PDB file of C-alpha atoms in Angstrom:
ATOM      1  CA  UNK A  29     -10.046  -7.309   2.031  1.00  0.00           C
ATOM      2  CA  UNK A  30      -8.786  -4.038   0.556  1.00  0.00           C
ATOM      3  CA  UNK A  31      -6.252  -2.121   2.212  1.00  0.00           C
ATOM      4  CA  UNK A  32      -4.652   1.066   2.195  1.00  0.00           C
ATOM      5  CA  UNK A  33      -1.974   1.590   4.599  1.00  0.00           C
ATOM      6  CA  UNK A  34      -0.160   4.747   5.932  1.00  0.00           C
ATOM      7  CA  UNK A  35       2.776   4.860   8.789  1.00  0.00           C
ATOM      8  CA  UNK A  36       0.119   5.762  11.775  1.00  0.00           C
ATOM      9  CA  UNK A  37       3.372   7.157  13.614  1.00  0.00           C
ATOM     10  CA  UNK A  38       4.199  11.034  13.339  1.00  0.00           C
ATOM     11  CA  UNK A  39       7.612  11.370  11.380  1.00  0.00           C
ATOM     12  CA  UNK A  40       9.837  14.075  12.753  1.00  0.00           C
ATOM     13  CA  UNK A  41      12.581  15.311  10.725  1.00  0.00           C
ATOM     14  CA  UNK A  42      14.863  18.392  10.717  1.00  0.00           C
ATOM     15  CA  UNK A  43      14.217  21.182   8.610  1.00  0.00           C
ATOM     16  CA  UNK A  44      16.204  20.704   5.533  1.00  0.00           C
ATOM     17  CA  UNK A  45      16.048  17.289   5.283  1.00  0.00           C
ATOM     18  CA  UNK A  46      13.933  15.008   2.918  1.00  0.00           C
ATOM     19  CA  UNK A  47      11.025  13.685   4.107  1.00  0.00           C
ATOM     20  CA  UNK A  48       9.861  10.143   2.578  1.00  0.00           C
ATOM     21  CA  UNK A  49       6.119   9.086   3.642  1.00  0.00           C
ATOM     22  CA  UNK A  50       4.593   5.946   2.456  1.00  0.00           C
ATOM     23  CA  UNK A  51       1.599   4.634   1.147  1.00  0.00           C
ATOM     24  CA  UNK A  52       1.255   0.511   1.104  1.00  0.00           C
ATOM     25  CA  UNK A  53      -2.091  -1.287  -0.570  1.00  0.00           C
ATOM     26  CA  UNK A  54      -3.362  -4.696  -1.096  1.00  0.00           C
ATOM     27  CA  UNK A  55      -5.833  -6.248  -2.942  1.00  0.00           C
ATOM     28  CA  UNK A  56      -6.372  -2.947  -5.011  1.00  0.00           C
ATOM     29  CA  UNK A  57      -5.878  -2.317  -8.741  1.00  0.00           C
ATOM     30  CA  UNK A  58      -5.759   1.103  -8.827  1.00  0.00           C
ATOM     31  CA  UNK A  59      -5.810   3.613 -11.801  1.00  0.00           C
ATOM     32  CA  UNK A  60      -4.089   6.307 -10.308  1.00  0.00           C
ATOM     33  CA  UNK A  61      -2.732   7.638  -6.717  1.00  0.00           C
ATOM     34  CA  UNK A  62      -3.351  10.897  -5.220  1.00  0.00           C
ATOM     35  CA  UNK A  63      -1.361  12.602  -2.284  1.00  0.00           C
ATOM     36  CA  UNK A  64      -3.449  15.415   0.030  1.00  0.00           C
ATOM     37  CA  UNK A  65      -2.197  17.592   2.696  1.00  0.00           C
ATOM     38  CA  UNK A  66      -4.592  18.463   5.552  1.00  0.00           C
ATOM     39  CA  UNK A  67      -4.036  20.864   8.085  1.00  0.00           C
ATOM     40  CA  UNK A  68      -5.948  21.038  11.582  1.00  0.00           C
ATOM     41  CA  UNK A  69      -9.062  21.614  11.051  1.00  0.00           C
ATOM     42  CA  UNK A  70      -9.191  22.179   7.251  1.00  0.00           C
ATOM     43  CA  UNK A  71     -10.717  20.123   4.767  1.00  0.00           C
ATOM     44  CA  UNK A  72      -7.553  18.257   2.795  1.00  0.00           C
ATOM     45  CA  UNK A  73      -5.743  19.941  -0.143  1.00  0.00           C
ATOM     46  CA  UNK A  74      -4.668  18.178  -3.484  1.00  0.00           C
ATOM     47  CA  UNK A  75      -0.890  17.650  -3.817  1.00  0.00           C
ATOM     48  CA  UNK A  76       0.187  15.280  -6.699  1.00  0.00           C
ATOM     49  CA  UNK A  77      -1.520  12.406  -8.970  1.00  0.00           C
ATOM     50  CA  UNK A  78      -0.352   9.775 -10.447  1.00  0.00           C
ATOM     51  CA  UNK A  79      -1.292   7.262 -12.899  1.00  0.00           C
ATOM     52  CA  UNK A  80      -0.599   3.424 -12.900  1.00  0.00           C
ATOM     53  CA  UNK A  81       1.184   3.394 -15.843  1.00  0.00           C
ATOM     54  CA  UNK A  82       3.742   6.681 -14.491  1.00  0.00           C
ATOM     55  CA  UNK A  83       6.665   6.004 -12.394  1.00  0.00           C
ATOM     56  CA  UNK A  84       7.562   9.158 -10.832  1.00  0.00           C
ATOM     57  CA  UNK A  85       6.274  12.811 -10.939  1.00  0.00           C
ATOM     58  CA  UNK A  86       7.115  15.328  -9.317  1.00  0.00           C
ATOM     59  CA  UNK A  87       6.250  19.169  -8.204  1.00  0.00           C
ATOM     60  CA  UNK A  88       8.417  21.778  -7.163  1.00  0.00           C
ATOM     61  CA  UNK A  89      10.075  20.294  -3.984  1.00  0.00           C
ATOM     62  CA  UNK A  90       7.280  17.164  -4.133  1.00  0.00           C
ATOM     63  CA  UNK A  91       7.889  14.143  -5.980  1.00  0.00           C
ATOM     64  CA  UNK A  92       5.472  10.778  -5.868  1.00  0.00           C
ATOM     65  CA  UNK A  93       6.476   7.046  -7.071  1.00  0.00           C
ATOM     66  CA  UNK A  94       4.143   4.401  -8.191  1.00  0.00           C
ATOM     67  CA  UNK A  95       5.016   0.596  -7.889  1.00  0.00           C
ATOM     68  CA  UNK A  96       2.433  -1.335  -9.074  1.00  0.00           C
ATOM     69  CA  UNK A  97       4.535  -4.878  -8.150  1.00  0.00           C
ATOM     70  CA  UNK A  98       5.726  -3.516  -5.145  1.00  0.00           C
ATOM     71  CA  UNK A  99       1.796  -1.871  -4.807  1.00  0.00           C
ATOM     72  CA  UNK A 100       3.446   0.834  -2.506  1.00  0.00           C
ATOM     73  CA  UNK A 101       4.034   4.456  -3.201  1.00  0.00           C
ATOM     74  CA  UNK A 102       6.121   7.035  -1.898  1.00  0.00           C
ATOM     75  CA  UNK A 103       5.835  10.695  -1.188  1.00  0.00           C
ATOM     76  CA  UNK A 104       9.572  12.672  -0.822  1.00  0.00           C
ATOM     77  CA  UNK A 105       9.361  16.220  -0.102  1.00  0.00           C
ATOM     78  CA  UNK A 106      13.243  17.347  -0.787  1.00  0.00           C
ATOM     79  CA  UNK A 107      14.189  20.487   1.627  1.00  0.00           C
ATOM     80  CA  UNK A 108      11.662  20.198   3.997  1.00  0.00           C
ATOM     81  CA  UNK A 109      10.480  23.306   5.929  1.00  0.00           C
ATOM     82  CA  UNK A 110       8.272  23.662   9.541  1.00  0.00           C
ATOM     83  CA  UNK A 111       5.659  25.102   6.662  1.00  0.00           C
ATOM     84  CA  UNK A 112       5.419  21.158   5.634  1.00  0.00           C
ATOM     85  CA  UNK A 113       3.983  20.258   8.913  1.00  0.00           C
ATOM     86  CA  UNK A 114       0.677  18.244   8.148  1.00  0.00           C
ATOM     87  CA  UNK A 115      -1.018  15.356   7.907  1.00  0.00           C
ATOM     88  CA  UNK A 116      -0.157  13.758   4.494  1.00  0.00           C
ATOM     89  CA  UNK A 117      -3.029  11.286   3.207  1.00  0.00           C
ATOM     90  CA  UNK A 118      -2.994   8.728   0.391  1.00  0.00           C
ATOM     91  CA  UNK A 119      -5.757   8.464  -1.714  1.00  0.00           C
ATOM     92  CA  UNK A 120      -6.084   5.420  -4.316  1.00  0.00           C
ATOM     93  CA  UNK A 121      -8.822   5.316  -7.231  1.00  0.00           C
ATOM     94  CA  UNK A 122     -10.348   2.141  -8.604  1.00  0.00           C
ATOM     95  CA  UNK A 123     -13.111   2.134 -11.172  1.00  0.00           C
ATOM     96  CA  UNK A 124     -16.381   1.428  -9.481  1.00  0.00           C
ATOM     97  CA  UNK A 125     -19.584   1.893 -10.935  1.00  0.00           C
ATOM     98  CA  UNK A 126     -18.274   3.913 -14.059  1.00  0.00           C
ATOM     99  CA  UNK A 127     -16.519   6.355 -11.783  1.00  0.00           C
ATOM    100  CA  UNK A 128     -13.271   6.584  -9.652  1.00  0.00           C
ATOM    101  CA  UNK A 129     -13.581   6.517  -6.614  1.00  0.00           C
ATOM    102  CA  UNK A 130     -11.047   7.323  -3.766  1.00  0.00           C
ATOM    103  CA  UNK A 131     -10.401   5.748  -1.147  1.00  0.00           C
ATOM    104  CA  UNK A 132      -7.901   7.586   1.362  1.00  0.00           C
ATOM    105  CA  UNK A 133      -5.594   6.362   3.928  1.00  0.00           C
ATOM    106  CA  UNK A 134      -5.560   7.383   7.483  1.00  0.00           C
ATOM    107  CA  UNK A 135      -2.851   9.776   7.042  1.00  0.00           C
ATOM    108  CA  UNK A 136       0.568  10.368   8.126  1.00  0.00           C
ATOM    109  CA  UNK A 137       1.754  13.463  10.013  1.00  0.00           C
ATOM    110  CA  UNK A 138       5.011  14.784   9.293  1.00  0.00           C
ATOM    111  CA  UNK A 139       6.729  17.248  11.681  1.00  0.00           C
ATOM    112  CA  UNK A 140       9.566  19.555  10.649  1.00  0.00           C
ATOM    113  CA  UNK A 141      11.595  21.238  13.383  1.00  0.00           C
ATOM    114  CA  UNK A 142      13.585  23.754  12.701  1.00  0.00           C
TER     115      UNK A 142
ATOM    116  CA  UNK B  17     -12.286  31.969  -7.829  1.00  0.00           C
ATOM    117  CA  UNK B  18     -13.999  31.451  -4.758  1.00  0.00           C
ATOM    118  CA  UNK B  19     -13.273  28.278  -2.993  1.00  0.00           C
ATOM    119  CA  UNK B  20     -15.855  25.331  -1.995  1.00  0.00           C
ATOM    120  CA  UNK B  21     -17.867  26.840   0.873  1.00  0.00           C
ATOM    121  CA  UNK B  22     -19.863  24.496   3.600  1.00  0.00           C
ATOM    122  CA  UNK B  23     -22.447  25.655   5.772  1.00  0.00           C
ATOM    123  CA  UNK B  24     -22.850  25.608   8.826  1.00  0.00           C
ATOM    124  CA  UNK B  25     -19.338  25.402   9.773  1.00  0.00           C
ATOM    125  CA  UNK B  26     -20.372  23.627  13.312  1.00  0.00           C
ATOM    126  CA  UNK B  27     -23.340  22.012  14.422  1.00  0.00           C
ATOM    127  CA  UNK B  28     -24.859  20.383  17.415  1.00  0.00           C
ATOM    128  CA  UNK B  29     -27.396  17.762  17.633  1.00  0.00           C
ATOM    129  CA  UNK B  30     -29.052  15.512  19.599  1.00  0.00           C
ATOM    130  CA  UNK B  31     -29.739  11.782  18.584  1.00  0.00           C
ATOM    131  CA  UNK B  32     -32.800  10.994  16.951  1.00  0.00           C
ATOM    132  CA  UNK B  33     -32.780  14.589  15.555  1.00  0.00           C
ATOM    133  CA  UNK B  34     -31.435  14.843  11.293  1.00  0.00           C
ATOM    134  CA  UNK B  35     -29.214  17.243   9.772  1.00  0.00           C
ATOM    135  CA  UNK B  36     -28.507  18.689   6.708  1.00  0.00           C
ATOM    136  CA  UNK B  37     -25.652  20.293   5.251  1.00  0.00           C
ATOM    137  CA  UNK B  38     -24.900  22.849   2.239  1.00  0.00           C
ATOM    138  CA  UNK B  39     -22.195  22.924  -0.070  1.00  0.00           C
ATOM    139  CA  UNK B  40     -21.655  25.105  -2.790  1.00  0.00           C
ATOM    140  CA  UNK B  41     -18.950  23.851  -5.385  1.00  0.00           C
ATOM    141  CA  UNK B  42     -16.707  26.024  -7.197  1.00  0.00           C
ATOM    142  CA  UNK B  43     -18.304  27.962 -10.032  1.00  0.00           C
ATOM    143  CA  UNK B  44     -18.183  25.625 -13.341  1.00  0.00           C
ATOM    144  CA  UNK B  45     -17.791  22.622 -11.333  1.00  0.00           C
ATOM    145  CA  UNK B  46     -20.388  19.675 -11.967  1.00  0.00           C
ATOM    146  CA  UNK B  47     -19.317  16.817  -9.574  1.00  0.00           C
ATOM    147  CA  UNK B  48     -19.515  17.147  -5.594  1.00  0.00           C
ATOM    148  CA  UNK B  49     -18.518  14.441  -3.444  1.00  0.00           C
ATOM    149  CA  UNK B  50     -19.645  14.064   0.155  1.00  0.00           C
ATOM    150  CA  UNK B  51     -17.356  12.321   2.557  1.00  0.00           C
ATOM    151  CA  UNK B  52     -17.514  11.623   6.603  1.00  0.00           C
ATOM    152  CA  UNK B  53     -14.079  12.161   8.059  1.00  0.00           C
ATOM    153  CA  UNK B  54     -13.676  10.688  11.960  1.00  0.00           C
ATOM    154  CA  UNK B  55     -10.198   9.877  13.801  1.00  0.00           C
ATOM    155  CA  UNK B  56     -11.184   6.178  14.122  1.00  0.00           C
ATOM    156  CA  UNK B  57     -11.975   5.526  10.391  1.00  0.00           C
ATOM    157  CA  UNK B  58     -10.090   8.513   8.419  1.00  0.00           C
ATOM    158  CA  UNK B  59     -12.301   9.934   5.559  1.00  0.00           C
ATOM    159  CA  UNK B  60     -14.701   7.785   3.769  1.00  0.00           C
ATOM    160  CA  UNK B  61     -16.392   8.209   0.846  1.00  0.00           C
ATOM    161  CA  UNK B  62     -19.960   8.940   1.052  1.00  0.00           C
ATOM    162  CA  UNK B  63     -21.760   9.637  -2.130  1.00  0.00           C
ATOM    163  CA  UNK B  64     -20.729  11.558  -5.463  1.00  0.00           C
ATOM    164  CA  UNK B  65     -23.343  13.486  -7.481  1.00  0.00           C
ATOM    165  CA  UNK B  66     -22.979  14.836 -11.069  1.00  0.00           C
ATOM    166  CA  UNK B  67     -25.911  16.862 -12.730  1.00  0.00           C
ATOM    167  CA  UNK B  68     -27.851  16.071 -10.244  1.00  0.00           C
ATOM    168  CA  UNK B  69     -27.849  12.604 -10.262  1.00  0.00           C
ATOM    169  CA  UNK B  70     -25.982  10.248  -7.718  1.00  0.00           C
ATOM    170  CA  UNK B  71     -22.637   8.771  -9.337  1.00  0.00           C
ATOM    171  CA  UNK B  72     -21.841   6.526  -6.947  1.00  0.00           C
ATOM    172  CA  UNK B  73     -22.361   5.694  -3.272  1.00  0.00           C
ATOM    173  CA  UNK B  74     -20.194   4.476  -0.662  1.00  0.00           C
ATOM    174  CA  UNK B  75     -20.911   1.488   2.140  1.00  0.00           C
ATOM    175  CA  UNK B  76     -23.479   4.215   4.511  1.00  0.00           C
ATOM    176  CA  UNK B  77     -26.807   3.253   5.504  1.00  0.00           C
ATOM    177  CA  UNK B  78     -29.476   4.668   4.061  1.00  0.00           C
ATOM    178  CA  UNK B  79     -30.094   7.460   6.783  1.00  0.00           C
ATOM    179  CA  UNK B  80     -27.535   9.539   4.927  1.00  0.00           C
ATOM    180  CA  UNK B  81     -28.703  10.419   1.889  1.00  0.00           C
ATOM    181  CA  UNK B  82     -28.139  13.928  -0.848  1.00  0.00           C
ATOM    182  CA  UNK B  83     -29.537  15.442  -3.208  1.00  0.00           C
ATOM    183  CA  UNK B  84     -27.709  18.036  -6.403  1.00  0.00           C
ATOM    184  CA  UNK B  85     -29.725  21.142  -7.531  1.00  0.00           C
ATOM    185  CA  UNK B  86     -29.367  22.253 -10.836  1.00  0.00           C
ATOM    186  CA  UNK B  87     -26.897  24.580  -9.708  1.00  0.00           C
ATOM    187  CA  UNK B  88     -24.569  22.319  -8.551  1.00  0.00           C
ATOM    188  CA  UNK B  89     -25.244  22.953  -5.139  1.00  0.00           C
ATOM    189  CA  UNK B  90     -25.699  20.109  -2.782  1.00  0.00           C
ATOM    190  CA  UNK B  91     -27.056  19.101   0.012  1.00  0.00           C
ATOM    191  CA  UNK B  92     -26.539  15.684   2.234  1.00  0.00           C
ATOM    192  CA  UNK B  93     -29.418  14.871   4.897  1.00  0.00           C
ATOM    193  CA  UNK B  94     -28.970  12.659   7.931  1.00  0.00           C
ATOM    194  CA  UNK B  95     -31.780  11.308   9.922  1.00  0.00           C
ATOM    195  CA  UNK B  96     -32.186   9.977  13.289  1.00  0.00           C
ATOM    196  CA  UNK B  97     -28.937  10.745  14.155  1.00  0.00           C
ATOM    197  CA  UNK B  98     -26.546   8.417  16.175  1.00  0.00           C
ATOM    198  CA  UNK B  99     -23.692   9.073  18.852  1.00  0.00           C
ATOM    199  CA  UNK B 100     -21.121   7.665  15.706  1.00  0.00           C
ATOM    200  CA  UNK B 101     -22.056  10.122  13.154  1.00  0.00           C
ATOM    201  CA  UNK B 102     -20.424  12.594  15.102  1.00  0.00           C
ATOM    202  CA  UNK B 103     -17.604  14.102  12.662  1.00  0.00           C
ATOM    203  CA  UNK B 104     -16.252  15.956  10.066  1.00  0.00           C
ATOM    204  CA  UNK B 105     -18.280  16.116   7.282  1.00  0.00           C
ATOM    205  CA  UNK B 106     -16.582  17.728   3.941  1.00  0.00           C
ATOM    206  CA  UNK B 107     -17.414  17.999   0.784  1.00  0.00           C
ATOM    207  CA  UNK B 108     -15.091  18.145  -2.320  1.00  0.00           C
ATOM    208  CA  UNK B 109     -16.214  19.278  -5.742  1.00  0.00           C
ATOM    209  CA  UNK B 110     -14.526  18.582  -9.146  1.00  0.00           C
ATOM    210  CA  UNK B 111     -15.045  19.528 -12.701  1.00  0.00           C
ATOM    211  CA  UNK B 112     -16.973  16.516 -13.788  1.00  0.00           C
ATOM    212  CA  UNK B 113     -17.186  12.914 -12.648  1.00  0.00           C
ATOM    213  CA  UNK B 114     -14.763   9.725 -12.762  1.00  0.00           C
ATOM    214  CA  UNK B 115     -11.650  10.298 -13.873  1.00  0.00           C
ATOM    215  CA  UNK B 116      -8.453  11.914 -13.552  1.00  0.00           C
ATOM    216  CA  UNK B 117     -10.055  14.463 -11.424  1.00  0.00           C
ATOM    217  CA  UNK B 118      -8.601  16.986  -8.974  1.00  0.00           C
ATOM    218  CA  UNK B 119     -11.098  17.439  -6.205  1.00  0.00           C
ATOM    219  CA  UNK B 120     -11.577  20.614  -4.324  1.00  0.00           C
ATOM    220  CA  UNK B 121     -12.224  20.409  -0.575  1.00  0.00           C
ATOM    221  CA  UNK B 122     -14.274  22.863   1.471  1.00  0.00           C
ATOM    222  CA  UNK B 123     -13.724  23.262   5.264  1.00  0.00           C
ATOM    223  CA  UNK B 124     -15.942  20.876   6.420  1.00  0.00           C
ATOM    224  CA  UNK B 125     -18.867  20.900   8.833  1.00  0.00           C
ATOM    225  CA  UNK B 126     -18.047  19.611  12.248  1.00  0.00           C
ATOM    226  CA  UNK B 127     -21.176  17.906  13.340  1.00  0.00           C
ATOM    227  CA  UNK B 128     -21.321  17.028  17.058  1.00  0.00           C
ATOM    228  CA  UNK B 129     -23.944  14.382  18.047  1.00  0.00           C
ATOM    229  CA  UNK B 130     -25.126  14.467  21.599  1.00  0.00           C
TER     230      UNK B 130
END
């Protein structure tokens, strides 16, 4: 069955630092990869995409890789500041129907002390 | 630009009663998705409409269903309402369907089932 996995356990990191969250799938061909940031009670917020065929992209302090062999991708936010505190959800799209549709992960919630 | 509003924000119902739920997209958007968003199951895709016709539709039984007006507002209807569809319900809109899309979410309507 199709899986998209996210690190259910909070990450806590130092402000400063980089934070590395990641996003593992199986028995998915996506077309591209999206990362979301949701905060309490707030619907999510588009961070990054990325296509199947792109490596790496990045955004500001945000930067997203794609392995389609490894079928993992990771989310690095460089500097990290208590501001980054969120949940951080994966979202893959696989044509279905004519459309993409996404399919998110469970989320992981970073936590940046100062 | 105004964001994607929901209405009502929060909502209590008992079972056996339905719902329904208003979204308005941003202005010059076409494409609203619906999805259910619960701590158990993380946010699932629920139906996507584009000019007022259904896209796509996710793995929900038939008591949830939506509608498009022409425009671009939507609606999504729930009847006979069970314990398990308590949750957040958000909507995301987009500029048009499939694709490399960036989706918009709105806040979400916290629907409590009693």
């Amino acid at each position: 069955s199709q899986k998209i996995e996210q690190n259910s356990e909070a990450l806590n990191i130092q402000e400063g630092k980089t934070a590395t969250l990641t996003c593992n799938y199986t028995n998915y061909s996506p077309a591209y990869l999206q990362w979301y940031r949701q905060d309490p009670g707030r619907g999510p917020v588009f961070l990054l995409l990325i296509r199947e065929n792109e490596k790496e992209k990045r955004k500001e302090r945000l930067k997203v890789t794609f392995d389609t062999t490894l079928k993992q991708s990771l989310f690095h936010i460089t500097a990290s500041q208590p501001a980054d505190s969120a949940t951080y959800l994966c979202a893959l799209a696989a044509l279905s129907g004519g459309s993409y549709i996404p399919t998110f992960g469970r989320g992981t919630s970073l936590i940046v002390h100062p | 630009k105004a964001g994607v509003t929901q209405t009502p924000r929060y909502l209590i119902k008992t079972r056996g009663q339905q719902v329904t739920l208003s979204c308005s997209p941003i202005s010059g958007h076409r494409s609203v998705s619906w999805y259910q968003q619960t701590p158990g199951q993380g946010l699932q895709f629920l139906f996507e409409y584009f000019s007022e016709t259904q896209r796509n539709k996710g793995n929900f039984p038939g008591r949830f269903s939506g509608r498009q007006f022409s425009n671009s507002r939507s609606e999504m209807n729930v009847s006979t309402l069970e314990l398990g569809d308590s949750a957040l319900y958000l909507c995301a809109s987009s500029l048009t369907s499939g694709g490399y899309n960036e989706q918009f979410f709105g806040p979400g309507t916290r629907l409590t089932v009693l």
